[in-house]
Amino acid sequence: MQVIRTVAEFRRVRPTISGPVGLVPTMGYLHEGHLSLVRRARAENDVCAAWVFVNPAQFGPHEDFERYPRAEQRDRALLEGEGVDLLFAPSSDEVYPPGFDTAVEVGAVAQRLEGAARPGHFRGVATVVAKFFGIMQPQRAYLGQKDAQQVAVIRRMVADLNLPVEIVVCPTVREADGLALSSRNVYLTPEQRAAAPALYRALGWARERWTEGQRDARVLRALVQDVLDHESLAQVDYVSVADVGTLEELDRLNGPALVSLAVRFGSTRLIDNIVLGG
Ligand code: AMP
């Protein structure tokens, strides 16, 4: 595995690569969710590339950028073990040199849900993804359904800016008890960790009611909220039943819908989602 730390070096290497490149973007502290994307990218492309970059621009001033977990050596060994060919792991200064003054601002789909709770988050995400697509020039990028709004925002950006990258979405990988794998799960205390499967349980109830024929979005939202309200350690940020593409809140489910939620356990904020009718 070639580890590349500068844009100039990546630019030198890129023309020597032939065949489709599959890219897996990550912030590191890798788990099986990330590795599932790597395996798919590896299987579907001649070359598998990853980036590991904790992007300061997508964290708010009071968020966890400084304490975000990092394990560079371990990540490198995991990626090498999965047969990744190229790892791009630049420093912040390399990505945002003095004078950097451009941002990619995606419209309405980036303003709802996570965008409303974390102002500027998707501007930081879209900007770094556009930059790295430009540097790495992948044919395909592999993203997790776990971050469903991120997928919707990047799809919008790729369509609107005519970026020549196919977005491939991979299913959410979960612990045996249903908790979605996340680098942030390490912040949870044992009590919070024990309570955290409530997220997936609540989504499961929504799926069950939907399967029985319930199509009223308000009823489904209330049901999910109710399950979460019974978990005393959980503080609900939002429960959403929205159109999968635009993320506009629905009254009734006439087509595929994204049921998503954000919940705080102490200072740790977890998100999860399922698609109904997809
Ligand atoms: P992150 O390092 O958290 O920015 O995530 C990098 C990529 O991995 C994103 O496309 C995420 O959606 C994806 N990802 C994170 N957790 C999971 C998971 N549990 N299952 C599948 N994909 C995931």
PDB file of C-alpha atoms and ligand atoms in Angstrom:
ATOM      1  CA  MET A   1       0.000   0.000   0.000  1.00  0.00           C
ATOM      2  CA  GLN A   2       1.346   3.360  -1.010  1.00  0.00           C
ATOM      3  CA  VAL A   3       0.808   6.057   1.640  1.00  0.00           C
ATOM      4  CA  ILE A   4       0.621   9.530   0.140  1.00  0.00           C
ATOM      5  CA  ARG A   5       0.664  12.677   2.253  1.00  0.00           C
ATOM      6  CA  THR A   6       0.755  15.541  -0.219  1.00  0.00           C
ATOM      7  CA  VAL A   7      -1.414  16.690  -3.084  1.00  0.00           C
ATOM      8  CA  ALA A   8       1.653  17.069  -5.306  1.00  0.00           C
ATOM      9  CA  GLU A   9       2.664  13.469  -4.719  1.00  0.00           C
ATOM     10  CA  PHE A  10      -0.854  12.200  -5.449  1.00  0.00           C
ATOM     11  CA  ARG A  11      -0.865  14.207  -8.654  1.00  0.00           C
ATOM     12  CA  ARG A  12       2.421  12.552  -9.648  1.00  0.00           C
ATOM     13  CA  VAL A  13       1.115   9.040  -8.927  1.00  0.00           C
ATOM     14  CA  ARG A  14      -2.423   9.364 -10.375  1.00  0.00           C
ATOM     15  CA  PRO A  15      -1.489   9.275 -14.091  1.00  0.00           C
ATOM     16  CA  THR A  16       0.477   6.053 -13.546  1.00  0.00           C
ATOM     17  CA  ILE A  17      -2.716   4.254 -12.460  1.00  0.00           C
ATOM     18  CA  SER A  18      -4.839   2.549 -15.087  1.00  0.00           C
ATOM     19  CA  GLY A  19      -8.335   1.135 -14.673  1.00  0.00           C
ATOM     20  CA  PRO A  20     -11.189   2.212 -12.434  1.00  0.00           C
ATOM     21  CA  VAL A  21     -10.333   3.570  -8.986  1.00  0.00           C
ATOM     22  CA  GLY A  22     -12.763   2.917  -6.129  1.00  0.00           C
ATOM     23  CA  LEU A  23     -12.422   5.409  -3.286  1.00  0.00           C
ATOM     24  CA  VAL A  24     -13.404   5.039   0.372  1.00  0.00           C
ATOM     25  CA  PRO A  25     -13.452   8.361   2.246  1.00  0.00           C
ATOM     26  CA  THR A  26     -13.023   8.121   6.032  1.00  0.00           C
ATOM     27  CA  MET A  27     -12.014  10.068   9.108  1.00  0.00           C
ATOM     28  CA  GLY A  28     -10.105   7.041  10.401  1.00  0.00           C
ATOM     29  CA  TYR A  29     -10.424   5.086  13.665  1.00  0.00           C
ATOM     30  CA  LEU A  30     -11.640   2.357  11.360  1.00  0.00           C
ATOM     31  CA  HIS A  31     -14.202  -0.299  12.175  1.00  0.00           C
ATOM     32  CA  GLU A  32     -16.036  -3.028  10.276  1.00  0.00           C
ATOM     33  CA  GLY A  33     -18.390  -0.456   8.748  1.00  0.00           C
ATOM     34  CA  HIS A  34     -15.482   1.276   7.028  1.00  0.00           C
ATOM     35  CA  LEU A  35     -13.928  -2.050   6.074  1.00  0.00           C
ATOM     36  CA  SER A  36     -17.159  -3.209   4.425  1.00  0.00           C
ATOM     37  CA  LEU A  37     -16.840  -0.209   2.084  1.00  0.00           C
ATOM     38  CA  VAL A  38     -13.199  -1.064   1.411  1.00  0.00           C
ATOM     39  CA  ARG A  39     -14.066  -4.676   0.536  1.00  0.00           C
ATOM     40  CA  ARG A  40     -16.757  -3.577  -1.884  1.00  0.00           C
ATOM     41  CA  ALA A  41     -14.463  -0.983  -3.495  1.00  0.00           C
ATOM     42  CA  ARG A  42     -11.714  -3.594  -3.721  1.00  0.00           C
ATOM     43  CA  ALA A  43     -14.056  -6.104  -5.398  1.00  0.00           C
ATOM     44  CA  GLU A  44     -15.534  -3.692  -7.938  1.00  0.00           C
ATOM     45  CA  ASN A  45     -12.454  -1.743  -9.103  1.00  0.00           C
ATOM     46  CA  ASP A  46      -8.952  -2.326 -10.411  1.00  0.00           C
ATOM     47  CA  VAL A  47      -7.517  -0.007  -7.789  1.00  0.00           C
ATOM     48  CA  CYS A  48      -8.763   0.606  -4.267  1.00  0.00           C
ATOM     49  CA  ALA A  49      -7.951   3.947  -2.668  1.00  0.00           C
ATOM     50  CA  ALA A  50      -8.863   5.290   0.767  1.00  0.00           C
ATOM     51  CA  TRP A  51      -8.462   8.580   2.455  1.00  0.00           C
ATOM     52  CA  VAL A  52      -8.062   9.091   6.162  1.00  0.00           C
ATOM     53  CA  PHE A  53      -8.511  12.723   7.100  1.00  0.00           C
ATOM     54  CA  VAL A  54     -10.169  14.189  10.176  1.00  0.00           C
ATOM     55  CA  ASN A  55     -11.555  17.230   8.417  1.00  0.00           C
ATOM     56  CA  PRO A  56     -11.569  20.240  10.769  1.00  0.00           C
ATOM     57  CA  ALA A  57     -13.929  22.123   8.438  1.00  0.00           C
ATOM     58  CA  GLN A  58     -16.845  19.780   9.140  1.00  0.00           C
ATOM     59  CA  PHE A  59     -16.697  20.184  12.932  1.00  0.00           C
ATOM     60  CA  GLY A  60     -18.419  23.069  14.692  1.00  0.00           C
ATOM     61  CA  PRO A  61     -16.445  25.213  17.182  1.00  0.00           C
ATOM     62  CA  HIS A  62     -17.870  23.307  20.162  1.00  0.00           C
ATOM     63  CA  GLU A  63     -17.753  19.841  18.595  1.00  0.00           C
ATOM     64  CA  ASP A  64     -15.300  17.001  19.113  1.00  0.00           C
ATOM     65  CA  PHE A  65     -12.583  17.728  16.521  1.00  0.00           C
ATOM     66  CA  GLU A  66      -9.757  17.749  19.097  1.00  0.00           C
ATOM     67  CA  ARG A  67     -10.871  14.622  20.903  1.00  0.00           C
ATOM     68  CA  TYR A  68     -12.094  12.727  17.801  1.00  0.00           C
ATOM     69  CA  PRO A  69     -10.447   9.273  18.166  1.00  0.00           C
ATOM     70  CA  ARG A  70      -7.355   8.681  16.047  1.00  0.00           C
ATOM     71  CA  ALA A  71      -5.345   5.487  15.494  1.00  0.00           C
ATOM     72  CA  GLU A  72      -3.162   6.043  12.483  1.00  0.00           C
ATOM     73  CA  GLN A  73      -0.900   3.008  12.737  1.00  0.00           C
ATOM     74  CA  ARG A  74      -3.792   0.670  13.348  1.00  0.00           C
ATOM     75  CA  ASP A  75      -5.826   2.155  10.497  1.00  0.00           C
ATOM     76  CA  ARG A  76      -2.895   1.781   8.162  1.00  0.00           C
ATOM     77  CA  ALA A  77      -2.457  -1.896   9.082  1.00  0.00           C
ATOM     78  CA  LEU A  78      -6.197  -2.567   8.633  1.00  0.00           C
ATOM     79  CA  LEU A  79      -6.274  -0.926   5.205  1.00  0.00           C
ATOM     80  CA  GLU A  80      -3.150  -2.750   4.122  1.00  0.00           C
ATOM     81  CA  GLY A  81      -4.695  -6.018   5.335  1.00  0.00           C
ATOM     82  CA  GLU A  82      -7.750  -5.386   3.150  1.00  0.00           C
ATOM     83  CA  GLY A  83      -5.584  -4.889   0.069  1.00  0.00           C
ATOM     84  CA  VAL A  84      -5.932  -1.117  -0.293  1.00  0.00           C
ATOM     85  CA  ASP A  85      -3.503   0.145  -2.944  1.00  0.00           C
ATOM     86  CA  LEU A  86      -3.390   3.851  -2.152  1.00  0.00           C
ATOM     87  CA  LEU A  87      -3.904   5.675   1.117  1.00  0.00           C
ATOM     88  CA  PHE A  88      -4.146   9.456   1.012  1.00  0.00           C
ATOM     89  CA  ALA A  89      -3.538  10.840   4.518  1.00  0.00           C
ATOM     90  CA  PRO A  90      -2.679  14.523   4.257  1.00  0.00           C
ATOM     91  CA  SER A  91      -2.243  17.018   7.096  1.00  0.00           C
ATOM     92  CA  SER A  92      -4.762  19.846   7.651  1.00  0.00           C
ATOM     93  CA  ASP A  93      -2.208  22.363   6.399  1.00  0.00           C
ATOM     94  CA  GLU A  94      -1.804  20.403   3.191  1.00  0.00           C
ATOM     95  CA  VAL A  95      -5.570  20.394   2.594  1.00  0.00           C
ATOM     96  CA  TYR A  96      -6.163  23.980   3.737  1.00  0.00           C
ATOM     97  CA  PRO A  97      -3.001  25.955   2.911  1.00  0.00           C
ATOM     98  CA  PRO A  98      -2.758  29.666   3.759  1.00  0.00           C
ATOM     99  CA  GLY A  99      -5.112  31.655   1.555  1.00  0.00           C
ATOM    100  CA  PHE A 100      -7.599  28.796   1.100  1.00  0.00           C
ATOM    101  CA  ASP A 101     -10.928  30.593   0.613  1.00  0.00           C
ATOM    102  CA  THR A 102     -13.451  28.479  -1.309  1.00  0.00           C
ATOM    103  CA  ALA A 103     -16.425  26.432  -0.116  1.00  0.00           C
ATOM    104  CA  VAL A 104     -19.012  24.178  -1.733  1.00  0.00           C
ATOM    105  CA  GLU A 105     -22.453  25.003  -0.369  1.00  0.00           C
ATOM    106  CA  VAL A 106     -25.177  22.471  -1.181  1.00  0.00           C
ATOM    107  CA  GLY A 107     -28.728  23.861  -0.906  1.00  0.00           C
ATOM    108  CA  ALA A 108     -31.874  22.662   0.866  1.00  0.00           C
ATOM    109  CA  VAL A 109     -30.923  19.000   1.321  1.00  0.00           C
ATOM    110  CA  ALA A 110     -27.897  20.107   3.358  1.00  0.00           C
ATOM    111  CA  GLN A 111     -29.841  22.523   5.551  1.00  0.00           C
ATOM    112  CA  ARG A 112     -32.235  20.056   7.207  1.00  0.00           C
ATOM    113  CA  LEU A 113     -31.647  17.516  10.028  1.00  0.00           C
ATOM    114  CA  GLU A 114     -27.866  17.230  10.604  1.00  0.00           C
ATOM    115  CA  GLY A 115     -27.398  20.478   8.688  1.00  0.00           C
ATOM    116  CA  ALA A 116     -29.752  22.302  11.043  1.00  0.00           C
ATOM    117  CA  ALA A 117     -28.228  20.704  14.151  1.00  0.00           C
ATOM    118  CA  ARG A 118     -24.640  21.224  12.953  1.00  0.00           C
ATOM    119  CA  PRO A 119     -24.431  24.515  11.020  1.00  0.00           C
ATOM    120  CA  GLY A 120     -21.609  24.462   8.475  1.00  0.00           C
ATOM    121  CA  HIS A 121     -21.113  20.690   8.769  1.00  0.00           C
ATOM    122  CA  PHE A 122     -22.140  19.820   5.208  1.00  0.00           C
ATOM    123  CA  ARG A 123     -20.338  22.834   3.780  1.00  0.00           C
ATOM    124  CA  GLY A 124     -17.171  21.320   5.284  1.00  0.00           C
ATOM    125  CA  VAL A 125     -18.056  17.842   4.021  1.00  0.00           C
ATOM    126  CA  ALA A 126     -18.959  18.943   0.483  1.00  0.00           C
ATOM    127  CA  THR A 127     -15.858  21.111   0.181  1.00  0.00           C
ATOM    128  CA  VAL A 128     -13.429  18.398   1.230  1.00  0.00           C
ATOM    129  CA  VAL A 129     -15.173  15.738  -0.875  1.00  0.00           C
ATOM    130  CA  ALA A 130     -15.064  17.985  -3.963  1.00  0.00           C
ATOM    131  CA  LYS A 131     -11.375  18.693  -3.320  1.00  0.00           C
ATOM    132  CA  PHE A 132     -10.460  15.049  -2.809  1.00  0.00           C
ATOM    133  CA  PHE A 133     -12.470  13.950  -5.852  1.00  0.00           C
ATOM    134  CA  GLY A 134     -10.426  16.496  -7.815  1.00  0.00           C
ATOM    135  CA  ILE A 135      -7.132  15.250  -6.394  1.00  0.00           C
ATOM    136  CA  MET A 136      -7.832  11.513  -6.445  1.00  0.00           C
ATOM    137  CA  GLN A 137     -10.111  11.314  -9.511  1.00  0.00           C
ATOM    138  CA  PRO A 138     -11.936   8.123  -8.546  1.00  0.00           C
ATOM    139  CA  GLN A 139     -14.448   6.471 -10.873  1.00  0.00           C
ATOM    140  CA  ARG A 140     -16.529   5.371  -7.888  1.00  0.00           C
ATOM    141  CA  ALA A 141     -16.860   6.504  -4.283  1.00  0.00           C
ATOM    142  CA  TYR A 142     -18.181   4.146  -1.595  1.00  0.00           C
ATOM    143  CA  LEU A 143     -20.305   5.701   1.162  1.00  0.00           C
ATOM    144  CA  GLY A 144     -22.217   4.223   4.089  1.00  0.00           C
ATOM    145  CA  GLN A 145     -26.005   4.333   4.412  1.00  0.00           C
ATOM    146  CA  LYS A 146     -25.308   5.095   8.102  1.00  0.00           C
ATOM    147  CA  ASP A 147     -24.746   8.728   7.060  1.00  0.00           C
ATOM    148  CA  ALA A 148     -27.805   8.942   4.818  1.00  0.00           C
ATOM    149  CA  GLN A 149     -27.913  12.727   4.631  1.00  0.00           C
ATOM    150  CA  GLN A 150     -24.232  12.839   3.714  1.00  0.00           C
ATOM    151  CA  VAL A 151     -25.083  10.511   0.817  1.00  0.00           C
ATOM    152  CA  ALA A 152     -27.958  12.783  -0.276  1.00  0.00           C
ATOM    153  CA  VAL A 153     -25.749  15.897  -0.053  1.00  0.00           C
ATOM    154  CA  ILE A 154     -22.869  14.334  -1.999  1.00  0.00           C
ATOM    155  CA  ARG A 155     -25.248  12.957  -4.640  1.00  0.00           C
ATOM    156  CA  ARG A 156     -26.722  16.461  -5.061  1.00  0.00           C
ATOM    157  CA  MET A 157     -23.254  17.994  -5.373  1.00  0.00           C
ATOM    158  CA  VAL A 158     -22.047  15.354  -7.851  1.00  0.00           C
ATOM    159  CA  ALA A 159     -25.150  15.871 -10.015  1.00  0.00           C
ATOM    160  CA  ASP A 160     -25.101  19.673  -9.826  1.00  0.00           C
ATOM    161  CA  LEU A 161     -21.359  20.045 -10.478  1.00  0.00           C
ATOM    162  CA  ASN A 162     -21.298  17.230 -13.084  1.00  0.00           C
ATOM    163  CA  LEU A 163     -18.523  15.432 -11.221  1.00  0.00           C
ATOM    164  CA  PRO A 164     -17.587  12.200 -13.029  1.00  0.00           C
ATOM    165  CA  VAL A 165     -17.896   9.964  -9.963  1.00  0.00           C
ATOM    166  CA  GLU A 166     -20.417   7.185  -9.361  1.00  0.00           C
ATOM    167  CA  ILE A 167     -21.697   7.129  -5.773  1.00  0.00           C
ATOM    168  CA  VAL A 168     -22.111   3.616  -4.359  1.00  0.00           C
ATOM    169  CA  VAL A 169     -24.034   3.299  -1.092  1.00  0.00           C
ATOM    170  CA  CYS A 170     -23.299   0.355   1.230  1.00  0.00           C
ATOM    171  CA  PRO A 171     -25.552  -0.989   4.027  1.00  0.00           C
ATOM    172  CA  THR A 172     -25.059   0.031   7.655  1.00  0.00           C
ATOM    173  CA  VAL A 173     -22.952  -2.473   9.599  1.00  0.00           C
ATOM    174  CA  ARG A 174     -24.262  -3.066  13.125  1.00  0.00           C
ATOM    175  CA  GLU A 175     -23.251  -4.691  16.390  1.00  0.00           C
ATOM    176  CA  ALA A 176     -25.135  -7.871  17.300  1.00  0.00           C
ATOM    177  CA  ASP A 177     -27.539  -5.800  19.437  1.00  0.00           C
ATOM    178  CA  GLY A 178     -28.333  -3.451  16.539  1.00  0.00           C
ATOM    179  CA  LEU A 179     -26.157  -0.454  17.425  1.00  0.00           C
ATOM    180  CA  ALA A 180     -24.684   0.986  14.222  1.00  0.00           C
ATOM    181  CA  LEU A 181     -20.887   0.883  14.272  1.00  0.00           C
ATOM    182  CA  SER A 182     -19.440   4.370  14.696  1.00  0.00           C
ATOM    183  CA  SER A 183     -16.036   5.718  15.674  1.00  0.00           C
ATOM    184  CA  ARG A 184     -17.919   7.798  18.277  1.00  0.00           C
ATOM    185  CA  ASN A 185     -19.254   4.706  20.096  1.00  0.00           C
ATOM    186  CA  VAL A 186     -15.980   4.676  22.102  1.00  0.00           C
ATOM    187  CA  TYR A 187     -17.189   7.806  23.918  1.00  0.00           C
ATOM    188  CA  LEU A 188     -20.131   5.903  25.454  1.00  0.00           C
ATOM    189  CA  THR A 189     -19.984   4.899  29.110  1.00  0.00           C
ATOM    190  CA  PRO A 190     -20.957   1.244  29.784  1.00  0.00           C
ATOM    191  CA  GLU A 191     -24.435   2.424  30.863  1.00  0.00           C
ATOM    192  CA  GLN A 192     -24.894   4.536  27.746  1.00  0.00           C
ATOM    193  CA  ARG A 193     -23.597   1.709  25.558  1.00  0.00           C
ATOM    194  CA  ALA A 194     -26.160  -0.624  27.113  1.00  0.00           C
ATOM    195  CA  ALA A 195     -28.920   1.905  26.362  1.00  0.00           C
ATOM    196  CA  ALA A 196     -27.800   2.786  22.820  1.00  0.00           C
ATOM    197  CA  PRO A 197     -29.514  -0.113  20.979  1.00  0.00           C
ATOM    198  CA  ALA A 198     -32.743   1.827  21.667  1.00  0.00           C
ATOM    199  CA  LEU A 199     -32.037   3.725  18.430  1.00  0.00           C
ATOM    200  CA  TYR A 200     -32.285   0.660  16.225  1.00  0.00           C
ATOM    201  CA  ARG A 201     -35.108  -0.763  18.330  1.00  0.00           C
ATOM    202  CA  ALA A 202     -37.111   2.427  17.733  1.00  0.00           C
ATOM    203  CA  LEU A 203     -36.429   2.251  13.984  1.00  0.00           C
ATOM    204  CA  GLY A 204     -37.452  -1.416  14.038  1.00  0.00           C
ATOM    205  CA  TRP A 205     -40.816  -0.498  15.535  1.00  0.00           C
ATOM    206  CA  ALA A 206     -41.356   1.997  12.724  1.00  0.00           C
ATOM    207  CA  ARG A 207     -40.542  -0.699  10.182  1.00  0.00           C
ATOM    208  CA  GLU A 208     -42.963  -3.092  11.823  1.00  0.00           C
ATOM    209  CA  ARG A 209     -45.848  -0.580  11.794  1.00  0.00           C
ATOM    210  CA  TRP A 210     -45.019   0.350   8.193  1.00  0.00           C
ATOM    211  CA  THR A 211     -45.082  -3.357   7.229  1.00  0.00           C
ATOM    212  CA  GLU A 212     -48.525  -3.586   8.839  1.00  0.00           C
ATOM    213  CA  GLY A 213     -49.643  -0.765   6.548  1.00  0.00           C
ATOM    214  CA  GLN A 214     -49.126   2.402   8.576  1.00  0.00           C
ATOM    215  CA  ARG A 215     -48.365   5.243   6.118  1.00  0.00           C
ATOM    216  CA  ASP A 216     -48.993   8.301   8.319  1.00  0.00           C
ATOM    217  CA  ALA A 217     -45.592   9.912   8.912  1.00  0.00           C
ATOM    218  CA  ARG A 218     -46.752  11.675  12.078  1.00  0.00           C
ATOM    219  CA  VAL A 219     -47.779   8.362  13.634  1.00  0.00           C
ATOM    220  CA  LEU A 220     -44.414   6.785  12.763  1.00  0.00           C
ATOM    221  CA  ARG A 221     -42.476   9.788  14.115  1.00  0.00           C
ATOM    222  CA  ALA A 222     -44.464   9.690  17.354  1.00  0.00           C
ATOM    223  CA  LEU A 223     -43.879   5.960  17.712  1.00  0.00           C
ATOM    224  CA  VAL A 224     -40.092   6.289  17.331  1.00  0.00           C
ATOM    225  CA  GLN A 225     -40.044   9.250  19.725  1.00  0.00           C
ATOM    226  CA  ASP A 226     -42.056   7.256  22.241  1.00  0.00           C
ATOM    227  CA  VAL A 227     -39.651   4.289  22.195  1.00  0.00           C
ATOM    228  CA  LEU A 228     -36.710   6.671  22.716  1.00  0.00           C
ATOM    229  CA  ASP A 229     -38.512   8.588  25.474  1.00  0.00           C
ATOM    230  CA  HIS A 230     -38.629   5.351  27.464  1.00  0.00           C
ATOM    231  CA  GLU A 231     -34.814   5.275  27.519  1.00  0.00           C
ATOM    232  CA  SER A 232     -33.885   7.650  30.336  1.00  0.00           C
ATOM    233  CA  LEU A 233     -30.253   8.178  29.191  1.00  0.00           C
ATOM    234  CA  ALA A 234     -31.325   9.180  25.669  1.00  0.00           C
ATOM    235  CA  GLN A 235     -32.041  12.793  24.718  1.00  0.00           C
ATOM    236  CA  VAL A 236     -33.684  13.038  21.316  1.00  0.00           C
ATOM    237  CA  ASP A 237     -32.368  15.714  18.925  1.00  0.00           C
ATOM    238  CA  TYR A 238     -34.764  14.850  16.118  1.00  0.00           C
ATOM    239  CA  VAL A 239     -36.874  12.077  14.634  1.00  0.00           C
ATOM    240  CA  SER A 240     -37.534  12.466  10.927  1.00  0.00           C
ATOM    241  CA  VAL A 241     -39.640  10.679   8.327  1.00  0.00           C
ATOM    242  CA  ALA A 242     -38.597  12.244   5.054  1.00  0.00           C
ATOM    243  CA  ASP A 243     -38.281  11.808   1.315  1.00  0.00           C
ATOM    244  CA  VAL A 244     -35.086   9.803   0.674  1.00  0.00           C
ATOM    245  CA  GLY A 245     -33.784  12.173  -1.999  1.00  0.00           C
ATOM    246  CA  THR A 246     -34.710  15.660  -0.782  1.00  0.00           C
ATOM    247  CA  LEU A 247     -35.106  14.876   2.930  1.00  0.00           C
ATOM    248  CA  GLU A 248     -38.284  16.959   2.999  1.00  0.00           C
ATOM    249  CA  GLU A 249     -40.529  15.858   5.853  1.00  0.00           C
ATOM    250  CA  LEU A 250     -43.480  13.757   4.690  1.00  0.00           C
ATOM    251  CA  ASP A 251     -47.115  13.715   5.730  1.00  0.00           C
ATOM    252  CA  ARG A 252     -47.780  10.343   4.145  1.00  0.00           C
ATOM    253  CA  LEU A 253     -45.457   7.612   2.855  1.00  0.00           C
ATOM    254  CA  ASN A 254     -46.387   7.073  -0.771  1.00  0.00           C
ATOM    255  CA  GLY A 255     -42.873   6.004  -1.838  1.00  0.00           C
ATOM    256  CA  PRO A 256     -39.498   5.268  -0.264  1.00  0.00           C
ATOM    257  CA  ALA A 257     -38.957   7.153   2.993  1.00  0.00           C
ATOM    258  CA  LEU A 258     -35.949   7.718   5.215  1.00  0.00           C
ATOM    259  CA  VAL A 259     -36.639   7.339   8.920  1.00  0.00           C
ATOM    260  CA  SER A 260     -33.715   8.970  10.682  1.00  0.00           C
ATOM    261  CA  LEU A 261     -32.864  10.130  14.155  1.00  0.00           C
ATOM    262  CA  ALA A 262     -30.197  11.816  16.220  1.00  0.00           C
ATOM    263  CA  VAL A 263     -29.927  11.088  19.916  1.00  0.00           C
ATOM    264  CA  ARG A 264     -27.576  12.317  22.605  1.00  0.00           C
ATOM    265  CA  PHE A 265     -26.201  10.126  25.360  1.00  0.00           C
ATOM    266  CA  GLY A 266     -24.531  12.691  27.604  1.00  0.00           C
ATOM    267  CA  SER A 267     -22.229  14.638  25.270  1.00  0.00           C
ATOM    268  CA  THR A 268     -22.124  11.839  22.662  1.00  0.00           C
ATOM    269  CA  ARG A 269     -24.418  12.304  19.694  1.00  0.00           C
ATOM    270  CA  LEU A 270     -25.414   9.228  17.692  1.00  0.00           C
ATOM    271  CA  ILE A 271     -27.340   9.038  14.414  1.00  0.00           C
ATOM    272  CA  ASP A 272     -29.057   6.143  12.695  1.00  0.00           C
ATOM    273  CA  ASN A 273     -31.637   5.526   9.989  1.00  0.00           C
ATOM    274  CA  ILE A 274     -33.552   2.979   7.953  1.00  0.00           C
ATOM    275  CA  VAL A 275     -35.230   3.231   4.567  1.00  0.00           C
ATOM    276  CA  LEU A 276     -38.840   2.097   4.298  1.00  0.00           C
ATOM    277  CA  GLY A 277     -39.989   0.985   0.893  1.00  0.00           C
ATOM    278  CA  GLY A 278     -36.598   1.363  -0.778  1.00  0.00           C
TER     279      GLY A 278
HETATM  280  P1  AMP B   1     -16.496   8.419   8.953  1.00  0.00           P
HETATM  281  O1  AMP B   1     -15.102   7.915   9.142  1.00  0.00           O
HETATM  282  O2  AMP B   1     -17.356   8.303  10.157  1.00  0.00           O
HETATM  283  O3  AMP B   1     -16.547   9.770   8.288  1.00  0.00           O
HETATM  284  O4  AMP B   1     -17.172   7.409   7.896  1.00  0.00           O
HETATM  285  C1  AMP B   1     -16.565   7.154   6.661  1.00  0.00           C
HETATM  286  C2  AMP B   1     -17.527   6.366   5.808  1.00  0.00           C
HETATM  287  O5  AMP B   1     -17.860   5.151   6.457  1.00  0.00           O
HETATM  288  C3  AMP B   1     -18.856   7.114   5.555  1.00  0.00           C
HETATM  289  O6  AMP B   1     -19.277   6.886   4.210  1.00  0.00           O
HETATM  290  C4  AMP B   1     -19.774   6.438   6.532  1.00  0.00           C
HETATM  291  O7  AMP B   1     -21.135   6.493   6.151  1.00  0.00           O
HETATM  292  C5  AMP B   1     -19.261   5.021   6.511  1.00  0.00           C
HETATM  293  N1  AMP B   1     -19.675   4.314   7.729  1.00  0.00           N
HETATM  294  C6  AMP B   1     -19.514   4.738   9.011  1.00  0.00           C
HETATM  295  N2  AMP B   1     -20.079   3.859   9.858  1.00  0.00           N
HETATM  296  C7  AMP B   1     -20.623   2.872   9.099  1.00  0.00           C
HETATM  297  C8  AMP B   1     -21.352   1.682   9.393  1.00  0.00           C
HETATM  298  N3  AMP B   1     -21.657   1.330  10.642  1.00  0.00           N
HETATM  299  N4  AMP B   1     -21.750   0.911   8.358  1.00  0.00           N
HETATM  300  C9  AMP B   1     -21.468   1.262   7.077  1.00  0.00           C
HETATM  301  N5  AMP B   1     -20.778   2.370   6.739  1.00  0.00           N
HETATM  302  C10 AMP B   1     -20.361   3.166   7.733  1.00  0.00           C
END
